[in-house]
Structure formats: structure tokens, C-alpha cells
Coordinates of C-alpha atoms in Angstrom, one line a residue:
M1 CA 2.0 -9.8 18.3
N2 CA 5.4 -11.0 17.2
G3 CA 5.1 -13.9 14.9
Q4 CA 1.3 -13.8 14.8
R5 CA -0.8 -13.1 11.7
V6 CA -4.0 -11.2 11.6
V7 CA -6.4 -12.1 8.8
T8 CA -9.6 -10.1 8.4
V9 CA -12.4 -12.1 6.7
P10 CA -16.0 -10.8 6.5
L11 CA -18.4 -12.4 9.0
F12 CA -20.3 -14.4 6.4
F13 CA -17.1 -16.1 5.2
Q14 CA -15.6 -17.0 8.6
L15 CA -15.1 -20.7 9.1
H16 CA -17.8 -21.2 11.9
I17 CA -20.5 -19.5 9.8
I18 CA -19.6 -21.7 6.8
Q19 CA -19.8 -24.8 9.0
L20 CA -23.3 -23.7 10.3
T21 CA -24.6 -23.4 6.7
V22 CA -23.6 -27.0 5.7
P23 CA -26.7 -28.7 7.2
G24 CA -29.0 -26.2 5.4
A25 CA -27.1 -26.9 2.1
I26 CA -27.5 -30.7 2.6
L27 CA -31.2 -30.2 3.5
F28 CA -32.0 -28.1 0.4
T29 CA -29.8 -30.3 -1.9
F30 CA -31.1 -33.8 -1.0
F31 CA -34.3 -33.6 0.9
M32 CA -36.1 -30.5 -0.3
P33 CA -34.5 -29.6 -3.7
Q34 CA -34.9 -25.9 -4.4
R35 CA -32.9 -24.9 -7.4
I36 CA -32.6 -21.2 -6.4
I37 CA -31.4 -22.0 -2.9
M38 CA -29.0 -24.7 -4.3
F39 CA -27.5 -22.0 -6.6
F40 CA -27.2 -19.6 -3.6
F41 CA -25.3 -22.2 -1.5
F42 CA -23.1 -23.3 -4.5
F43 CA -22.0 -19.7 -5.2
Y44 CA -21.6 -18.9 -1.5
Y45 CA -19.2 -21.9 -1.0
L46 CA -17.4 -21.1 -4.2
F47 CA -16.9 -17.5 -3.2
A48 CA -15.8 -18.6 0.3
I49 CA -13.2 -20.9 -1.2
F50 CA -12.0 -18.1 -3.4
I51 CA -11.6 -15.8 -0.4
Y52 CA -9.6 -18.3 1.6
K53 CA -7.3 -19.1 -1.4
Y54 CA -6.8 -15.4 -2.0
V55 CA -5.9 -14.7 1.6
A56 CA -3.4 -17.7 1.5
Y57 CA -1.9 -16.3 -1.7
I58 CA -1.5 -12.8 -0.1
E59 CA 0.2 -14.4 3.0
K60 CA 2.6 -16.3 0.8
K61 CA 3.5 -13.6 -1.8
F62 CA 3.5 -10.4 0.3
Q63 CA 5.6 -9.7 3.3
V64 CA 4.5 -7.0 5.8
I65 CA 7.3 -5.7 7.9
N66 CA 6.4 -3.9 11.0
E67 CA 9.6 -2.2 12.1
K68 CA 9.6 0.6 14.6
Q69 CA 10.9 3.6 12.7
T70 CA 11.8 6.9 14.4
T71 CA 12.0 10.2 12.6
R72 CA 14.0 12.9 14.3
L73 CA 13.0 16.5 14.1
F74 CA 16.7 17.5 14.3
P75 CA 18.7 14.7 12.6
N76 CA 22.1 15.6 14.3
E77 CA 20.8 15.1 17.8
S78 CA 21.6 12.0 19.8
G79 CA 18.1 11.8 21.3
Q80 CA 19.2 12.0 24.9
F81 CA 18.6 14.8 27.4

């Protein structure tokens, strides 16, 4: 996993789920206007954008270092048998 990044995003905010909801949003916005469902889709997409921007911010601002660290029980030992 050197050089790779792992980003955990809840299932409802993963890119393929968002793409699957776009036809429903278009349907309920233009062809069958339902105000409550339109508000649901609006806040869903707004929150999804917020999550992706926040994850990008975390990746930019914070650096996670995964270095192997060893702690010796007896510090003066060389570690060899």
C-alpha cells in the first residue's frame, strides 16, 4: 500500500450511488415536480459535495505517516540472537 490512499466514504455518498440517483433527481425536478423530493435531492447532493470537499481538504492538510516502529523491551540489546 505504499503510495496509495484509502478514503472511507459512507455507502450513500460514494460516486456510483450518487450517479445512480441523478435520473431520479431529473425526473422529480422536471417531469413530476414534487417539492419535498426535490428538497431531499438538493440537500443530498449538497451534503455529498461537502463530504468530498472535506475529504480533499483532509488529504491536503494532514499527512499520515505509517512508519514501522519497534519498541525494545531491553533498550541496550542489539536484537540479534
